[in-house]
Amino acid sequence: MKITILGAGAWGTALAITLAKRHEVLLWGRNAEAMQAAATTRENTAYLRGFALPPTLQVSADFDAAVGHVCAEPEASLLIVASSVAGLRALSEQLSAYPIPNLVWLCKGLEEQTRLLPHQIVREVMGNNLAAGALSGPSFAQEVAQGLPCALTIASTDDALCERVVEAVHGGNIRIYSSDDLIGVEIGGAVKNILAIATGAADGLKLGLNARAALITRGLAEISRLGVALGGRAETFMGLSGVGDLILTCTGDLSRNRRVGLGLAQNKKLDTIVAELGHVAEGVRCAQAVRALAQELKVDMPITNAVAAALFDGGSVQEMVAQLLSREAREENR
Ligand SMILES: NC(=O)c1ccc[n+]([C@@H]2O[C@H](COP(=O)([O-])OP(=O)(O)OC[C@H]3O[C@@H](n4cnc5c(N)ncnc54)[C@H](O)[C@@H]3O)[C@@H](O)[C@H]2O)c1
Ligand SMILES: O=P(O)(O)OC[C@H](O)CO
């Protein structure tokens, strides 16, 4: 199969390395100099240092050639957008000029200004008729690039697209499950990043494993409440893109979002933490949007609110913890 991956960040590069073992893969990045260097040195030093790009993997900054790679054979190709959420709209607009046969995106979050989920951005720009979906689930780029086992969910209402993604990605050490609950899968992927910031902060403050388990569990309740209010299905939040990705991101030190929380607990400034990361932390980008959405829908999301306050309202993580602990007692399942 011919596969083009648009976006040569950590995750796009890791997936390209993996899929190039089985398919004709082209990795596109917008920085021509960096792509030229990666093509020559066979390493993406800016985003995934230490992992060799397979000799068969094509690397390019030529957008037309990258999209042409998949448009020529629509029945045997897959286009994957691996940018951050912030880049999805611009890339969708660029793609609108081409006869795209099918499209999958990997980003997890909400657009900051519009509060839209990735599938809503794609539909707004490219219309409803495109075969499209989100590939999500617990997946640290470095582990996938190493070839370690991983299970993901392809979410789309288009069965043929799900089959195409299974054909392309399932196999070796990667398992792909399908779901038609796009909202549920995308909400799980977006909100877990905010909860990983909270858990990182709690761990940084050395509040203990009991506190960590409580945050993850009550965080899952927040994800489920918001997701159901938006039309997602409760069972989705018990799956890979819900509790699975929540556990990974809250507990794994490879998580950039968790590292934001750890940095806040050291009283570092948010700008400094983000600059040191060198990668996107989607939880920072969408915390305000999720807080606003929850307020609008009257969904109770105290952990999200506390994280947004610590990030943007001048609060400290110590205040975040105090605020959460001082809440009144309540029934667990309401
Ligand atoms: N890194 C992971 O382990 C991982 C795993 C699963 C999902 N994700 C999600 O995938 C997305 C990308 O993550 P990442 O780790 O690759 O991030 P990264 O910070 O390593 O790279 C982001 C990439 O997006 C590109 N980009 C941003 N705006 C763009 C635009 N307007 N046009 C073109 N490209 C643009 C950047 O150039 C860069 O290549 C995020 O939403 C993240 O939550 C990441
Ligand atoms: O490093 P993070 O926090 O962006 O998380 C990466 C992936 O989303 C984990 O599944």
XYZ file of C-alpha atoms and ligand atoms in Angstrom:
388
model
C 0.000 0.000 0.000
C 1.127 3.594 -0.618
C 1.038 5.721 2.531
C 1.819 9.407 2.979
C 2.283 10.835 6.469
C 1.949 14.630 6.648
C 3.818 15.974 9.664
C 7.291 14.842 10.678
C 6.998 15.336 14.420
C 7.703 12.547 16.913
C 4.539 10.559 16.238
C 4.475 10.928 12.449
C 8.122 9.871 12.275
C 7.617 6.873 14.587
C 4.664 5.617 12.574
C 6.546 6.163 9.320
C 9.473 4.102 10.606
C 7.100 1.284 11.576
C 4.942 1.279 8.442
C 7.897 1.589 6.049
C 8.754 -2.023 6.907
C 5.540 -3.131 5.180
C 4.469 -0.369 2.772
C 5.697 2.332 0.387
C 5.761 5.207 2.865
C 6.508 8.890 2.281
C 7.032 11.188 5.283
C 6.386 14.884 4.606
C 7.510 17.751 6.817
C 7.021 21.484 6.269
C 10.614 22.417 7.138
C 12.581 21.867 3.910
C 15.966 22.153 5.589
C 15.079 19.637 8.301
C 13.630 17.222 5.733
C 16.741 17.503 3.596
C 18.894 16.772 6.655
C 16.689 13.806 7.618
C 16.877 12.418 4.088
C 20.662 12.634 4.183
C 21.436 11.527 7.746
C 18.481 9.067 7.911
C 17.473 10.494 11.286
C 14.887 13.100 12.375
C 17.096 14.729 14.969
C 14.682 17.547 15.860
C 11.749 15.324 16.785
C 12.839 11.670 17.163
C 16.538 11.541 17.823
C 18.208 8.138 17.969
C 15.928 6.246 15.587
C 17.188 5.359 12.103
C 14.845 6.025 9.202
C 14.582 2.806 7.133
C 16.267 3.035 3.717
C 12.906 2.517 1.966
C 11.223 5.476 3.744
C 10.935 8.499 1.434
C 11.381 11.860 3.142
C 10.223 15.066 1.475
C 9.141 18.679 1.985
C 7.361 18.749 -1.381
C 3.643 18.841 -0.522
C 2.453 18.226 -4.059
C 4.646 15.152 -4.445
C 3.634 13.872 -1.002
C -0.084 14.052 -1.732
C 0.435 12.819 -5.274
C 2.040 9.689 -3.777
C -1.402 8.568 -2.520
C -3.791 10.237 -4.980
C -2.505 8.214 -7.919
C -3.805 4.910 -6.503
C -6.896 5.697 -4.405
C -7.813 2.016 -4.002
C -4.472 1.130 -2.455
C -3.395 4.127 -0.458
C -3.795 5.963 2.820
C -3.154 9.591 3.778
C -2.276 10.201 7.428
C -2.102 13.685 8.982
C 0.318 13.641 11.923
C 0.439 17.339 12.828
C -0.716 18.837 16.098
C -4.379 19.940 16.292
C -3.150 23.481 15.589
C -1.889 22.354 12.192
C -4.926 20.301 11.153
C -7.028 23.148 9.722
C -4.220 24.565 7.574
C -3.329 21.114 6.256
C -7.004 20.306 5.541
C -7.266 23.551 3.592
C -4.201 22.638 1.563
C -5.601 19.145 0.961
C -8.929 20.526 -0.287
C -7.276 21.198 -3.642
C -6.624 17.472 -4.174
C -8.884 14.466 -4.853
C -8.136 12.862 -1.482
C -9.456 9.276 -1.381
C -9.292 8.793 2.389
C -7.837 10.558 5.394
C -6.755 9.649 8.901
C -5.460 12.023 11.599
C -3.467 11.281 14.740
C -3.817 14.511 16.713
C -5.529 14.582 20.121
C -7.159 17.743 21.359
C -9.609 20.539 20.615
C -8.890 23.545 18.443
C -8.116 26.374 20.857
C -10.287 29.146 19.401
C -13.220 27.187 17.965
C -13.367 24.332 20.566
C -13.859 21.928 17.663
C -12.749 18.296 17.729
C -10.434 17.162 14.897
C -13.220 15.460 12.910
C -15.306 18.641 13.111
C -12.400 20.698 11.744
C -11.903 18.275 8.859
C -15.628 18.247 8.037
C -15.854 22.034 8.235
C -13.009 22.420 5.744
C -13.356 19.350 3.520
C -17.052 18.450 3.763
C -18.894 15.359 4.976
C -18.323 13.028 2.049
C -14.682 12.238 2.652
C -13.797 8.796 4.015
C -12.057 9.954 7.174
C -11.279 8.982 10.756
C -9.130 9.338 13.866
C -6.404 6.880 14.855
C -5.959 7.135 18.601
C -5.053 5.168 21.721
C -2.133 4.627 24.123
C 0.996 5.099 22.036
C 4.280 6.723 22.968
C 6.173 7.485 19.751
C 9.503 6.259 21.108
C 8.076 2.832 22.012
C 6.392 2.427 18.622
C 9.622 3.437 16.876
C 11.413 0.734 18.887
C 8.907 -1.830 17.619
C 7.359 -2.500 21.028
C 3.724 -3.771 21.133
C 0.894 -1.251 20.941
C -2.902 -1.290 20.425
C -4.822 1.551 18.781
C -8.389 2.393 17.775
C -9.454 3.641 14.363
C -12.626 5.659 14.779
C -14.763 6.344 11.740
C -18.341 5.932 10.600
C -16.950 4.669 7.291
C -16.427 0.886 7.490
C -14.294 0.797 4.349
C -11.913 3.356 5.837
C -11.613 1.303 9.036
C -10.797 -1.752 6.936
C -8.191 0.233 5.007
C -6.498 1.324 8.239
C -6.554 -2.216 9.615
C -4.993 -3.447 6.379
C -2.315 -0.756 6.557
C -1.425 -0.676 10.244
C -2.589 -3.909 11.933
C 0.172 -6.501 12.082
C 3.559 -7.086 13.592
C 3.462 -5.615 17.073
C 0.540 -3.251 16.371
C -3.092 -4.215 16.910
C -5.901 -2.077 15.505
C -9.438 -2.081 16.879
C -12.304 -0.275 15.115
C -15.011 1.989 16.500
C -17.706 4.167 14.954
C -17.721 6.490 17.991
C -15.614 9.387 16.679
C -16.752 11.795 19.381
C -16.012 9.355 22.185
C -12.583 8.427 20.834
C -11.583 12.045 20.222
C -12.818 13.292 23.593
C -10.867 10.537 25.365
C -7.700 11.478 23.473
C -8.127 15.197 24.137
C -9.103 15.296 27.803
C -6.616 12.680 29.043
C -3.859 15.181 28.235
C -5.293 17.687 30.736
C -5.609 14.966 33.374
C -1.988 13.923 32.768
C -0.959 17.480 33.678
C -2.894 17.120 36.960
C -1.352 13.726 37.714
C 2.145 14.932 36.857
C 1.660 17.845 39.247
C 0.405 15.560 42.030
C 3.342 13.189 41.528
C 5.742 16.140 41.422
C 4.356 17.314 44.752
C 4.872 13.749 46.074
C 1.221 13.309 47.026
C 1.510 9.535 46.693
C 0.076 6.671 44.694
C -3.352 6.899 46.347
C -3.740 10.448 45.075
C -2.583 9.393 41.614
C -5.174 6.583 41.467
C -7.881 8.952 42.681
C -7.020 11.549 40.028
C -7.011 8.981 37.223
C -10.332 7.516 38.333
C -12.096 10.828 38.875
C -10.497 12.033 35.637
C -12.117 9.149 33.809
C -15.451 10.270 35.265
C -14.838 13.767 33.806
C -13.948 12.376 30.372
C -17.063 10.193 30.383
C -19.418 12.976 31.512
C -18.213 15.395 28.844
C -18.044 12.720 26.160
C -21.584 11.491 26.809
C -22.901 15.072 26.904
C -21.402 15.600 23.450
C -22.912 12.390 22.054
C -20.127 9.845 22.675
C -20.900 6.393 24.074
C -20.030 5.531 27.691
C -18.412 2.199 26.718
C -15.858 4.014 24.529
C -14.310 5.588 27.617
C -13.577 2.097 28.979
C -11.520 1.350 25.869
C -8.056 2.073 24.489
C -8.710 5.715 23.626
C -10.343 6.306 27.024
C -9.008 4.621 30.129
C -6.146 3.037 28.155
C -4.626 6.302 26.997
C -5.499 7.980 30.290
C -3.467 5.440 32.280
C -0.520 5.640 29.879
C -0.351 9.409 29.768
C -0.931 9.956 33.489
C 1.688 7.425 34.580
C 4.329 7.279 31.833
C 7.239 9.690 32.090
C 7.520 9.783 28.292
C 4.330 11.881 28.311
C 4.897 15.555 27.491
C 1.646 16.484 29.245
C 2.653 14.667 32.418
C 5.994 16.481 32.242
C 4.150 19.817 32.171
C 2.568 18.877 35.522
C 5.912 17.737 36.950
C 7.394 21.092 35.888
C 4.574 23.083 37.482
C 5.193 21.221 40.745
C 8.781 22.512 40.607
C 7.339 26.029 40.346
C 8.638 26.416 36.803
C 6.903 28.955 34.570
C 4.620 27.466 31.911
C 6.524 29.191 29.085
C 9.775 27.663 30.308
C 8.272 24.179 30.561
C 6.778 24.367 27.061
C 10.036 25.695 25.592
C 12.032 22.918 27.272
C 9.682 20.228 25.913
C 10.324 21.123 22.274
C 7.154 19.194 21.375
C 3.475 19.975 21.555
C 1.635 19.375 24.880
C -1.955 19.341 23.675
C -3.371 19.464 27.217
C -1.989 22.983 27.636
C -3.405 24.051 24.287
C -6.932 22.786 24.939
C -7.459 23.124 28.713
C -9.279 26.458 28.333
C -11.417 25.161 25.474
C -12.470 22.078 27.445
C -13.214 24.169 30.532
C -15.387 26.524 28.475
C -17.156 23.656 26.724
C -17.906 21.958 30.044
C -19.291 25.195 31.491
C -21.492 25.691 28.452
C -22.827 22.124 28.674
C -23.103 22.292 32.493
C -20.794 19.299 32.874
C -18.932 19.080 36.185
C -15.163 18.889 35.493
C -13.359 19.989 38.676
C -9.936 18.538 37.803
C -9.979 20.161 34.368
C -11.046 23.458 35.924
C -8.252 23.253 38.496
C -5.640 22.504 35.809
C -6.861 25.382 33.630
C -6.692 27.700 36.663
C -3.126 26.592 37.462
C -2.077 27.052 33.823
C -3.817 30.299 32.951
C -5.371 32.064 35.944
C -2.209 32.570 37.952
C -3.032 29.765 40.377
C -0.421 27.353 41.744
C -0.580 23.569 41.689
C -0.683 23.638 45.489
C -3.876 25.708 45.207
C -5.125 23.257 42.573
C -4.783 20.400 45.052
C -6.344 22.396 47.906
C -9.268 23.343 45.676
C -9.915 19.703 44.745
C -9.612 18.394 48.309
C -11.953 21.042 49.716
C -14.866 20.021 47.513
C -17.970 18.791 49.287
C -18.589 15.057 49.643
C -20.797 13.587 46.940
C -22.108 10.313 45.568
C -19.507 8.565 43.438
C -21.653 7.763 40.432
C -23.547 10.981 39.882
N 4.250 11.734 20.444
C 3.401 10.771 20.726
O 3.789 9.802 21.378
C 1.986 10.835 20.228
C 1.254 9.660 20.218
C -0.066 9.683 19.801
C -0.636 10.888 19.395
N 0.085 12.007 19.418
C -0.572 13.232 18.960
O -0.119 13.489 17.630
C -0.017 14.899 17.410
C 1.417 15.211 16.980
O 2.256 14.823 18.054
P 3.830 14.781 17.921
O 4.335 14.028 19.076
O 4.257 14.347 16.575
O 4.161 16.329 18.113
P 5.544 17.062 17.855
O 5.522 18.283 18.673
O 6.664 16.129 17.980
O 5.410 17.480 16.309
C 4.315 18.254 15.844
C 4.375 18.251 14.356
O 3.250 18.973 13.845
C 3.727 19.806 12.819
N 2.829 20.930 12.607
C 2.319 21.776 13.525
N 1.576 22.692 12.903
C 1.644 22.406 11.571
C 1.115 22.988 10.401
N 0.364 24.106 10.457
N 1.373 22.424 9.196
C 2.141 21.339 9.129
N 2.669 20.731 10.191
C 2.431 21.273 11.393
C 5.090 20.251 13.307
O 5.872 20.762 12.251
C 5.631 18.925 13.826
O 6.170 18.166 12.779
C -0.424 15.574 18.720
O -1.772 15.952 18.642
C -0.236 14.473 19.757
O -1.138 14.631 20.848
C 1.396 12.022 19.808
O 3.365 12.804 25.237
P 1.895 13.128 25.327
O 1.474 13.525 26.691
O 1.486 14.080 24.255
O 1.114 11.759 25.026
C 1.440 11.041 23.872
C 0.324 10.103 23.473
O -0.880 10.793 23.286
C 0.133 8.949 24.402
O -0.818 8.064 23.886
